[in-house]
Protein backbone atom coordinates (compact mmCIF):
# COMPACT_ATOMS: atom_id res chain seq x y z
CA UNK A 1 76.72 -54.08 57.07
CA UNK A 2 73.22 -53.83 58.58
CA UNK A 3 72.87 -50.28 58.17
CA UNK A 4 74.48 -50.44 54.80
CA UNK A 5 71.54 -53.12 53.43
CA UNK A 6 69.18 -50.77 55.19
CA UNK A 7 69.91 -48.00 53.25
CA UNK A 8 70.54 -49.62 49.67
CA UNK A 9 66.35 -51.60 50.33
CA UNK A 10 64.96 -48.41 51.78
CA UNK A 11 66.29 -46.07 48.86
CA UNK A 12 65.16 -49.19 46.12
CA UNK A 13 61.90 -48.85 47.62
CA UNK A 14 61.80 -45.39 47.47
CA UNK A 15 62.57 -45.31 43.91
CA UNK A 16 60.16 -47.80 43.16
CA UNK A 17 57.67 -45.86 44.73
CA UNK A 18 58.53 -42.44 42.65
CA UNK A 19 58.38 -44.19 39.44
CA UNK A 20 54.71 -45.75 40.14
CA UNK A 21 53.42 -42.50 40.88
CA UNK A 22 55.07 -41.36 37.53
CA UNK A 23 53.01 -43.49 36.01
CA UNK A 24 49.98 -42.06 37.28
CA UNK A 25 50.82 -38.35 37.25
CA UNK A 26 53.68 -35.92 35.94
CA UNK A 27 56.30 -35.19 37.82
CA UNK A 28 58.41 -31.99 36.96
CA UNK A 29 61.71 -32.32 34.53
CA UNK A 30 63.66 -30.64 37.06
CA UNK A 31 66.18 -32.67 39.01
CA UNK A 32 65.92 -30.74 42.42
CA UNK A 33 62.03 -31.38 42.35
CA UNK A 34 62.26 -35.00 41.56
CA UNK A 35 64.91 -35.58 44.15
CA UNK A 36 62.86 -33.47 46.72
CA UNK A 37 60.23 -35.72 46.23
CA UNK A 38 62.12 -39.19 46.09
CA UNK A 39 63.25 -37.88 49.25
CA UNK A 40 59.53 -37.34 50.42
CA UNK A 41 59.23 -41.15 49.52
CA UNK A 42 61.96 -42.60 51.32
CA UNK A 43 60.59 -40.57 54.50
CA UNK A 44 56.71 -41.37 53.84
CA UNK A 45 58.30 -45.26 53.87
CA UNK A 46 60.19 -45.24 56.69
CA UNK A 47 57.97 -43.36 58.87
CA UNK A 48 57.22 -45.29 62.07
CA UNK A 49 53.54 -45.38 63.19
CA UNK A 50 52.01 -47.10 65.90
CA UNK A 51 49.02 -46.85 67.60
CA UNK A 52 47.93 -44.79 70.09
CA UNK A 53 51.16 -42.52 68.67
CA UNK A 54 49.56 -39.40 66.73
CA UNK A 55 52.85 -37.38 66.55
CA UNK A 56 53.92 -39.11 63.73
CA UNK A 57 51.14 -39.64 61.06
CA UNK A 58 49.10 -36.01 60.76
CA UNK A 59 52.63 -34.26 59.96
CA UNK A 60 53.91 -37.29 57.66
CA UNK A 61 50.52 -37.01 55.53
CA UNK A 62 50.89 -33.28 55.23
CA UNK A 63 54.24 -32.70 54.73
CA UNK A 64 54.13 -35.45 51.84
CA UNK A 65 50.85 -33.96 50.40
CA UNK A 66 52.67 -30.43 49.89
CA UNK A 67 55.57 -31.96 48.22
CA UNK A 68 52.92 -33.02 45.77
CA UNK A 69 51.66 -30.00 44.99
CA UNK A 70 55.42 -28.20 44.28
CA UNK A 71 56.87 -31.19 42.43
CA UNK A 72 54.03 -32.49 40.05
CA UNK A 73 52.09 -31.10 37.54
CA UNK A 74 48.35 -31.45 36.82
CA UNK A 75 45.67 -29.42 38.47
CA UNK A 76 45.31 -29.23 42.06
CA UNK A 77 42.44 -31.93 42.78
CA UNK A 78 44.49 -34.27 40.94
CA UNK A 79 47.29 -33.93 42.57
CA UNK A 80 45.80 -34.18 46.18
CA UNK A 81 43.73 -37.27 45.09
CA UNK A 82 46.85 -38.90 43.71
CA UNK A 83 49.03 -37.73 46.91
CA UNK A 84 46.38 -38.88 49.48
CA UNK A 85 46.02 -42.71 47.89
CA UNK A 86 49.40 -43.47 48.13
CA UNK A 87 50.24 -41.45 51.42
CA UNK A 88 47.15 -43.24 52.79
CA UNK A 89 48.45 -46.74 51.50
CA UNK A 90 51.77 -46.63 52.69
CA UNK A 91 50.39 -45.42 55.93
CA UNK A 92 47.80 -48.07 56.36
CA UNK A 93 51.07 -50.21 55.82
CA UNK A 94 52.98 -48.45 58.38
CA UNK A 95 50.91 -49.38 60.81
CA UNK A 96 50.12 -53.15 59.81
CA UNK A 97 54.18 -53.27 59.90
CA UNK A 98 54.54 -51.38 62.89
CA UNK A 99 51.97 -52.92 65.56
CA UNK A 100 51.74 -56.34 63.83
CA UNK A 101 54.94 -57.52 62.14
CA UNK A 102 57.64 -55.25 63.90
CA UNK A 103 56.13 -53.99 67.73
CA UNK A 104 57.68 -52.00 69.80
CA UNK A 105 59.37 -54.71 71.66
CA UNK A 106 60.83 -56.30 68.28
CA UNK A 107 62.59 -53.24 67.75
CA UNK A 108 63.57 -52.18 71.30
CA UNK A 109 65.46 -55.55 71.58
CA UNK A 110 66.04 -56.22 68.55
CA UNK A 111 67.09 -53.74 66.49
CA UNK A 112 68.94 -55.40 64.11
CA UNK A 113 66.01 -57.44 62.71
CA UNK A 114 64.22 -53.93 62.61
CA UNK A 115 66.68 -52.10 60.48
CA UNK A 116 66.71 -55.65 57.81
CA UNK A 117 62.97 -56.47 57.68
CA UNK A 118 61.25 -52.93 57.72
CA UNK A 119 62.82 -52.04 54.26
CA UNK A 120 62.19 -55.27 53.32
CA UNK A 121 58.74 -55.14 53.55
CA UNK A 122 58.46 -51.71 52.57
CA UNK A 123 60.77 -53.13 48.99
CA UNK A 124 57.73 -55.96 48.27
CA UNK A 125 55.02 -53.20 49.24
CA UNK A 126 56.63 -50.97 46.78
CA UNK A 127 57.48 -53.69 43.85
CA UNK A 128 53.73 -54.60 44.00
CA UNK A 129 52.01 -51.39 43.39
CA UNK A 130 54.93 -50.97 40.91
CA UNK A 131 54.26 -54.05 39.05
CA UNK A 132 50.84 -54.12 38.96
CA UNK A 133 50.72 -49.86 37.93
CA UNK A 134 53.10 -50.35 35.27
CA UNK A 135 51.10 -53.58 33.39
CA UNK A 136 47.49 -51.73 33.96
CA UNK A 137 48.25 -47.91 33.42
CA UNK A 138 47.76 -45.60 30.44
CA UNK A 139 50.92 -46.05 28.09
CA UNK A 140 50.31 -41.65 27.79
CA UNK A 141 49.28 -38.79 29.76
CA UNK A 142 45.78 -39.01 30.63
CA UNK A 143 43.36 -36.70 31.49
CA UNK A 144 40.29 -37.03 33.67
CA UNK A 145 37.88 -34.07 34.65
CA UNK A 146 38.25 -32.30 37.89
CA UNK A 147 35.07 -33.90 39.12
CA UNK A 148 36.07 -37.63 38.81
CA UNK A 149 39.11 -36.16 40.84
CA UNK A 150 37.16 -35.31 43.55
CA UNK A 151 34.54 -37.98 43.92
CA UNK A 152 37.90 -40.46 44.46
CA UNK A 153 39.51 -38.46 46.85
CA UNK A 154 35.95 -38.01 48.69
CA UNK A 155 36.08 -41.90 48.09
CA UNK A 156 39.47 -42.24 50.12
CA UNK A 157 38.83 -40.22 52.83
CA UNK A 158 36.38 -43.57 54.39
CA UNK A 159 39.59 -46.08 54.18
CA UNK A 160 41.68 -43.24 55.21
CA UNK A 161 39.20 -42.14 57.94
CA UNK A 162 39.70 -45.95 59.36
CA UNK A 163 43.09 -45.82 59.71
CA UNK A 164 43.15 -42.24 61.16
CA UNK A 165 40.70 -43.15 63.94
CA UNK A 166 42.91 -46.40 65.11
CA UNK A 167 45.94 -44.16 65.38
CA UNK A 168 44.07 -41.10 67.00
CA UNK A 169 41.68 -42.27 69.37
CA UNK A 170 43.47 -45.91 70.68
CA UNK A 171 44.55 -44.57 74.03
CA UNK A 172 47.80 -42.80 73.37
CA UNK A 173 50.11 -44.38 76.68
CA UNK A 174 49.03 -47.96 76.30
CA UNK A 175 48.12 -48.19 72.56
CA UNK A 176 48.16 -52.03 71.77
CA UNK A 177 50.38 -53.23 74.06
CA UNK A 178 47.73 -53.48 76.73
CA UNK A 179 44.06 -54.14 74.71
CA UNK A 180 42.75 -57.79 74.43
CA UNK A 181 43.32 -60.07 71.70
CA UNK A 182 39.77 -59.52 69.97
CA UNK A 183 40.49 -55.81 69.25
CA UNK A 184 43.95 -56.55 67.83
CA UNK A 185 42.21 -58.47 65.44
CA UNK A 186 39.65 -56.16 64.85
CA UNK A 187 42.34 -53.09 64.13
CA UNK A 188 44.30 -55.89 62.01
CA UNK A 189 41.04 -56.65 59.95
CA UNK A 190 40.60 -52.70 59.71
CA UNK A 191 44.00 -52.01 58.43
CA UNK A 192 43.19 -54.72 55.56
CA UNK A 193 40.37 -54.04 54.66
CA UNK A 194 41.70 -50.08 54.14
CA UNK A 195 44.67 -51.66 52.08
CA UNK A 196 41.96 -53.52 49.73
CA UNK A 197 40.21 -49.84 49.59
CA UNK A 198 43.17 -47.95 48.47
CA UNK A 199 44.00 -50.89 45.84
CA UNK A 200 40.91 -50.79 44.89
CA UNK A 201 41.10 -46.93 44.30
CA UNK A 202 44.21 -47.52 42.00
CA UNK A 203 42.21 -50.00 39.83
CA UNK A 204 39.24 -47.16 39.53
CA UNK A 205 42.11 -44.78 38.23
CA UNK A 206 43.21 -46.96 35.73
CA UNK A 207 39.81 -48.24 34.58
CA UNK A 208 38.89 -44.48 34.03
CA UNK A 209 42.06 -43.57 32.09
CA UNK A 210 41.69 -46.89 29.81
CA UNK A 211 37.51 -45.45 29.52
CA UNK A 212 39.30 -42.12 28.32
CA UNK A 213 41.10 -43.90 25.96
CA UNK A 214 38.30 -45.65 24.53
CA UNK A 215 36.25 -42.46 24.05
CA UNK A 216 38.76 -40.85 22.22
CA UNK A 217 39.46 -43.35 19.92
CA UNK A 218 35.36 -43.51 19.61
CA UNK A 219 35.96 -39.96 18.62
CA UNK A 220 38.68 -40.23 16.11
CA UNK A 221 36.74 -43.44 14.55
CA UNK A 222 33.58 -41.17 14.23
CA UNK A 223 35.48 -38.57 12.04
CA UNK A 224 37.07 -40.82 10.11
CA UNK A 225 33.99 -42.51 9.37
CA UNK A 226 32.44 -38.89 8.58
CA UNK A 227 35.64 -38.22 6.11
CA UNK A 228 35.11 -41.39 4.17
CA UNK A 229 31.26 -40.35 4.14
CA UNK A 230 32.06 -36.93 2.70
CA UNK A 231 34.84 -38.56 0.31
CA UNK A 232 32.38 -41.14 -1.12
CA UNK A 233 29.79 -38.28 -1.42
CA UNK A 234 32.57 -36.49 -3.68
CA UNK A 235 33.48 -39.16 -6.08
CA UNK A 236 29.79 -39.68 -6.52
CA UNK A 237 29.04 -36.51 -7.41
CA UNK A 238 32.19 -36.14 -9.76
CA UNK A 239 30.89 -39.23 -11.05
CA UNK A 240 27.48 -37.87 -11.95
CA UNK A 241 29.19 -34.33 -13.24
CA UNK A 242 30.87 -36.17 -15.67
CA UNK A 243 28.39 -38.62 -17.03
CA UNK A 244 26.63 -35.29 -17.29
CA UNK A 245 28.75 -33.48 -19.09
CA UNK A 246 27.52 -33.42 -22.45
CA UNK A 247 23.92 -32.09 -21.33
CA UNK A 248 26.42 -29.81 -19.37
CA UNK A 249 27.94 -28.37 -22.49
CA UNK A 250 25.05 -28.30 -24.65
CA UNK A 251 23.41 -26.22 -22.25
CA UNK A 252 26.31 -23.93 -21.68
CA UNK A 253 26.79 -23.33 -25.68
CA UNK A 254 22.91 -22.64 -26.18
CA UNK A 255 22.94 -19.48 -23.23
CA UNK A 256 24.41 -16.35 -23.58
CA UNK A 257 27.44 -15.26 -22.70
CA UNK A 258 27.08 -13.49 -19.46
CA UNK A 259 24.52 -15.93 -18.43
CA UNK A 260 27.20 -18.96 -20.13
CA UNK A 261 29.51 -17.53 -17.62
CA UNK A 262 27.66 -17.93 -14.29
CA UNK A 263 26.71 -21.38 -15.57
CA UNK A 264 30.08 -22.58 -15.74
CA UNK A 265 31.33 -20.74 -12.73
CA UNK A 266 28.18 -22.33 -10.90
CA UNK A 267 29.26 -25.71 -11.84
CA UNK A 268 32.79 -24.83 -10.60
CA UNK A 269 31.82 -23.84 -7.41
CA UNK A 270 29.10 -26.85 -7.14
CA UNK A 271 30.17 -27.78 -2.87
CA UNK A 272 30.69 -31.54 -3.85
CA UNK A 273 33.66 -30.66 -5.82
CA UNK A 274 35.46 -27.29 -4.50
CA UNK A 275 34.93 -29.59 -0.59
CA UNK A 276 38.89 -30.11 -0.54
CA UNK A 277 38.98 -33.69 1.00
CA UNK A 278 43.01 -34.32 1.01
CA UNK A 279 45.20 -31.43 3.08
CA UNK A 280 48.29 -33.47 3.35
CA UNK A 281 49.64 -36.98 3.58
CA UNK A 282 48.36 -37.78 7.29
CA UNK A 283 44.80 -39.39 7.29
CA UNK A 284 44.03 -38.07 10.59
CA UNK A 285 44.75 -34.50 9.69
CA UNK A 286 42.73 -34.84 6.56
CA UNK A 287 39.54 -36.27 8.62
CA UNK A 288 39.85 -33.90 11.19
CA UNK A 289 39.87 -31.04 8.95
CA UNK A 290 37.28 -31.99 6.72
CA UNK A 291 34.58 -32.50 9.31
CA UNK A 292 36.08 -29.17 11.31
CA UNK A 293 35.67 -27.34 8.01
CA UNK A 294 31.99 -28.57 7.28
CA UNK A 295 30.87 -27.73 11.13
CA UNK A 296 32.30 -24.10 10.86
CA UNK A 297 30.59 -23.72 7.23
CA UNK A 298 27.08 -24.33 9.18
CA UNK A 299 27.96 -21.04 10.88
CA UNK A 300 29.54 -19.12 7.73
CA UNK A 301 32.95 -19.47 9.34
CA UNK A 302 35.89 -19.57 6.17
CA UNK A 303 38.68 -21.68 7.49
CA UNK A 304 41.63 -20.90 5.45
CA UNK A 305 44.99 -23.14 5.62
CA UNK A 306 48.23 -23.19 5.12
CA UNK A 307 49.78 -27.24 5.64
CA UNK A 308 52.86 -28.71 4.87
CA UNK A 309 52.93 -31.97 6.18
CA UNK A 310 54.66 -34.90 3.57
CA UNK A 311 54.54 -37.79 5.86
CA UNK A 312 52.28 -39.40 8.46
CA UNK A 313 52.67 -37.66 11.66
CA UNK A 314 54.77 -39.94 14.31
CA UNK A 315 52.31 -39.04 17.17
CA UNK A 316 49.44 -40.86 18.62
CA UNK A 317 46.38 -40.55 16.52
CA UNK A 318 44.25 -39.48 19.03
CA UNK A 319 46.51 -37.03 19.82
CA UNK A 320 46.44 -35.45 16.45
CA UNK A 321 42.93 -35.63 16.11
CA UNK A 322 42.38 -33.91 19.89
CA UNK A 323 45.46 -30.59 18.89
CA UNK A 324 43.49 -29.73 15.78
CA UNK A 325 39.89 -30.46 17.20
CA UNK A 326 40.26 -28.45 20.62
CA UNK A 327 42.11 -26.08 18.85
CA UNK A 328 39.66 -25.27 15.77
CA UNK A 329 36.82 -25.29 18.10
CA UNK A 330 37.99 -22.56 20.29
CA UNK A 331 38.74 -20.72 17.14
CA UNK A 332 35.01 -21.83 15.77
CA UNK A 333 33.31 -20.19 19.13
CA UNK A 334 35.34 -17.09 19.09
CA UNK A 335 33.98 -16.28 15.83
CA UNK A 336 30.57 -17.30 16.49
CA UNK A 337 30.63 -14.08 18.69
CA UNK A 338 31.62 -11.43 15.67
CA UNK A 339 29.49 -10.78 12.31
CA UNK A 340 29.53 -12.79 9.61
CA UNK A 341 31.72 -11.14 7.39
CA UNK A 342 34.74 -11.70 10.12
CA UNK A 343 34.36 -15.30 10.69
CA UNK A 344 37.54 -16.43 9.17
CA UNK A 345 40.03 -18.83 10.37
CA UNK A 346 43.65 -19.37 9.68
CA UNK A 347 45.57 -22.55 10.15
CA UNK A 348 49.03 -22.86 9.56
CA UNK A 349 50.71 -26.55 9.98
CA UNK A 350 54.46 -27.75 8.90
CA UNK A 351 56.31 -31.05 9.56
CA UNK A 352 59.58 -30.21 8.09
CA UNK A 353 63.78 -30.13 10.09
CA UNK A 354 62.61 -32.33 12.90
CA UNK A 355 59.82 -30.10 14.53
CA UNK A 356 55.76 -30.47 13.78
CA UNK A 357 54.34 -26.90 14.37
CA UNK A 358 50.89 -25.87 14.42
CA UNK A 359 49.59 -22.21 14.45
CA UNK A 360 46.07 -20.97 14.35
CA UNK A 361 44.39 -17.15 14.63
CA UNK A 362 41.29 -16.26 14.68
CA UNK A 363 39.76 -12.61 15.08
CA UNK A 364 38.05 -11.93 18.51
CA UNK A 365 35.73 -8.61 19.76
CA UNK A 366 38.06 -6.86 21.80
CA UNK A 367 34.82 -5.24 22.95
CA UNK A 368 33.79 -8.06 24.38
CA UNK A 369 34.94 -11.20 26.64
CA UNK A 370 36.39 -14.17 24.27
CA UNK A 371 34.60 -17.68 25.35
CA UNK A 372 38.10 -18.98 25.40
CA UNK A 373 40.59 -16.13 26.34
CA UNK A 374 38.79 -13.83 28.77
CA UNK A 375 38.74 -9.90 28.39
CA UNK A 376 40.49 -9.54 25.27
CA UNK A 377 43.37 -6.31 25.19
CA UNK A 378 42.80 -3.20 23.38
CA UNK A 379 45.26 -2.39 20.02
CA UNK A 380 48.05 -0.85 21.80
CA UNK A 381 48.26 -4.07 24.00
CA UNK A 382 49.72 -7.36 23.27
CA UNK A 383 48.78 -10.11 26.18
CA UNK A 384 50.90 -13.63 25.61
CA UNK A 385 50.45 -16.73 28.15
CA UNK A 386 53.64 -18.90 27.84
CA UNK A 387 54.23 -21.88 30.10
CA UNK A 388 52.33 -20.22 32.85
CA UNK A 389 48.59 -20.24 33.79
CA UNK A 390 45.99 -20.92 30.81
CA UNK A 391 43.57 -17.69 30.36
CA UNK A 392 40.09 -19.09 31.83
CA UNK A 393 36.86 -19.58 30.24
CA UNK A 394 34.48 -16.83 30.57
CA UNK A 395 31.78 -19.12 30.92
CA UNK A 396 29.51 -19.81 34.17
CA UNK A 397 30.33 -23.09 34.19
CA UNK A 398 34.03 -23.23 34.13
CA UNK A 399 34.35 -26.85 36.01
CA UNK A 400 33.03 -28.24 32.58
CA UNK A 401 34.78 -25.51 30.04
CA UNK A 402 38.30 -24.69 29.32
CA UNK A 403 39.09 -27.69 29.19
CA UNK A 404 40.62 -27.62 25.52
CA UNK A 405 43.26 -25.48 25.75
CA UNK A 406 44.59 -27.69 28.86
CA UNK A 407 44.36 -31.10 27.03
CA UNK A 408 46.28 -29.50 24.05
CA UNK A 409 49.01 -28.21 26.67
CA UNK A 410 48.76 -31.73 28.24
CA UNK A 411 49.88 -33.55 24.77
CA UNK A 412 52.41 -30.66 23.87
CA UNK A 413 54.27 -30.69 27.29
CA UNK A 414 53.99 -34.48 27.09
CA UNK A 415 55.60 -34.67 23.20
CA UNK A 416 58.41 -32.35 24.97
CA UNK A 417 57.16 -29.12 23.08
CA UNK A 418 55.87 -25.92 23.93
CA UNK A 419 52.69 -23.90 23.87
CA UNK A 420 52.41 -20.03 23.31
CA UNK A 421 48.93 -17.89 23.28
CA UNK A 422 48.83 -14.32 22.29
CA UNK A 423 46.19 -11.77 22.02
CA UNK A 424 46.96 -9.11 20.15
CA UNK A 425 44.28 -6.16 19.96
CA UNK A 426 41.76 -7.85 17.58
CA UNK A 427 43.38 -11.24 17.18
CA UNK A 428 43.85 -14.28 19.09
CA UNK A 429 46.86 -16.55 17.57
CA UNK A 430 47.39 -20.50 19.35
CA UNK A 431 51.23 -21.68 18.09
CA UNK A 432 52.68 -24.95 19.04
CA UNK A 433 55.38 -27.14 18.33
CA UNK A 434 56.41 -30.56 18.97
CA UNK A 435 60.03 -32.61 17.63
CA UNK A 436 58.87 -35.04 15.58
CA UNK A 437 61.19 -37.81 17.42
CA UNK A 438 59.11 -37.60 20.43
């Protein structure tokens, strides 16, 4: 009965602890990898470390660290940062339970009040950082730079650092059973005080991802404000055209013909008027594309498109506006690289049978190295990156760049679609697609 309750509190824990980190990063679809890494959980729980004892923590902290890396998804600093805080918590944890709550004596005598209250324990631990992950987190995937990734691991390795040093360098045959009272309490103070660290390093996670948020909401407010600029420009102007159309005629009917011709055609083409404003019947789209299109025309760039969309879109906002933005502007600084007279663009975008799907080519020198691809094949070569590794930014500074393509392969993995990039000789083609039930 006593081992039975042990193992149904020490799995529960477990679990809970698998789906807080869920919450915090992706962990793969695949069954085997999710149950590897449950299984890391219930181990990383259970794991008995006292002081004085090193045998136990250095291979515990590794081992659970690797099954990080080959179960979740994200890029490598993220993955260690998120592995270390909660290996470090539970740790710290560990130890409080083990030297404080249940000693060495506790569970040399009595065993049975080991095997009932050290799940316990680890159950509330759990059901806390649970609780309090699931009411504070991001409701999406979020993404933070690689940077911000490092500065919190560097910021765990102090609390970390503290618990390390009690278990390494308290005197390995006596640990505490022998030490006076004052440096119990000093170790017990320690171990808090690293607890309050690590929560605190949770809260710094979530504050950032809710910052994210923010900013890209900022973002999509900015271009919407821009799209009802540029609209309110247009109806002004079609406004003034038409009060204006009498002197408009009069002059045309006065001119010759050839010269009657360029008038009109002139007035036609007047920017105000041929700006399209309305794609399709999603706002965000529309905003999106209309300030894309007026950046590229700075730079001569003719974005042509093909959209098909008859409802609102069913997906965040700011994840609409972030697939067409990153996407167009990788498209944008490819062409910036080639002559005028190839900057062209092609977007094609349908929301029809269940599926959203988004395509969009642009030409690239094949002579040269594409800002966003890399070295670019010749003609007889076609190069296509599937669910694999993203081609890297050829720029210098490629902690800050390449970022796009990864935060549209972020929201497409997310929405349960999938991302395909091709080069072929000249041309560079991004295609996407997402259910539209997701």
């Amino acid at each position: 009965m006593v081992l039975l309750f042990f193992l149904i509190t020490s799995a529960a824990a477990a679990t809970l602890l698998l789906l807080g980190m869920k919450k915090l990063i992706s962990v793969s679809e695949k069954r085997r990898k999710q149950s590897t890494l449950w299984i890391g959980c219930w181990l990383l729980l259970n794991m008995i470390i006292y002081i004085g004892d090193w045998g136990n923590i250095l291979p515990t902290i590794f081992a659970f660290l690797f099954l990080i890396w080959i179960t979740c998804e994200g890029s490598i600093w993220k993955k260690t940062a998120i592995g270390m805080m909660y290996a470090s918590t539970v740790l710290a944890y560990n130890v409080l339970r083990d030297n404080f709550l249940l000693t060495v004596n506790i569970r040399h005598y009595f065993p049975v009040i080991g095997r009932i209250f050290s799940p316990l324990f680890s159950l509330l631990l759990t059901l806390f950082l649970y609780v309090a992950i699931r009411k504070f987190a991001p409701a999406k995937e979020y993404h933070l730079a690689d940077s911000l990734w490092k500065l919190l691991l560097l910021l765990s390795a102090t609390p970390f650092g503290i618990v390390l040093s009690l278990v390494l360098l308290t005197n390995n045959e006596t640990g505490l059973n022998e030490t006076t009272g004052s440096f119990r309490f000093t170790c017990f103070i320690l171990l808090l005080l690293a607890l309050i660290s690590f929560a605190g390093l949770f809260w710094t996670v979530l504050v950032l991802a809710r910052q994210q948020k923010l900013e890209e909401q900022s973002m999509l407010a900015e271009m919407n404000r821009s799209y009802y600029e540029s609209m309110e420009q247009q109806h002004f102007a079609i406004r003034r055209l038409k009060h204006d159309l009498a002197n408009h005629l009069a002059v045309a009917a006065t001119l010759p013909e050839e010269q009657r011709e360029e008038y009109i055609t002139s007035l036609i083409a007047y920017s105000p008027l041929g700006h399209s404003l309305q794609y399709c019947a999603d706002t965000v789209v529309n905003a999106v594309l209309t300030v894309k299109e007026d950046q590229m025309s700075r730079f001569c760039i003719r974005l042509e498109t093909q959209i098909d969309i008859p409802v609102e879109l069913p997906f965040e906002k700011t994840d609409i506006c972030a697939l067409f933005s990153n996407a167009l502007d990788n498209a944008s600084e490819a062409c910036r690289q080639l002559p005028e007279d190839k900057r062209r663009v092609h977007l094609k975008c349908k929301a029809q049978k269940g599926l959203f799907c988004l395509e969009v080519t642009n030409p690239v020198n094949r002579n040269e190295t594409d800002p966003h691809t890399g070295p670019i094949p010749d003609d007889s070569m076609v190069q296509i990156w599937e669910k694999g590794d993203l081609p890297s930014t050829s720029k210098p500074d490629q902690q800050n760049h390449g970022l796009g393509l990864k935060s549209i392969k972020e929201i497409v993995e997310r929405s349960r679609g999938a991302m395909e990039l091709k080069a072929d000789g000249s041309v560079f083609e991004l295609f996407l697609y997402m259910p539209l039930d997701s």
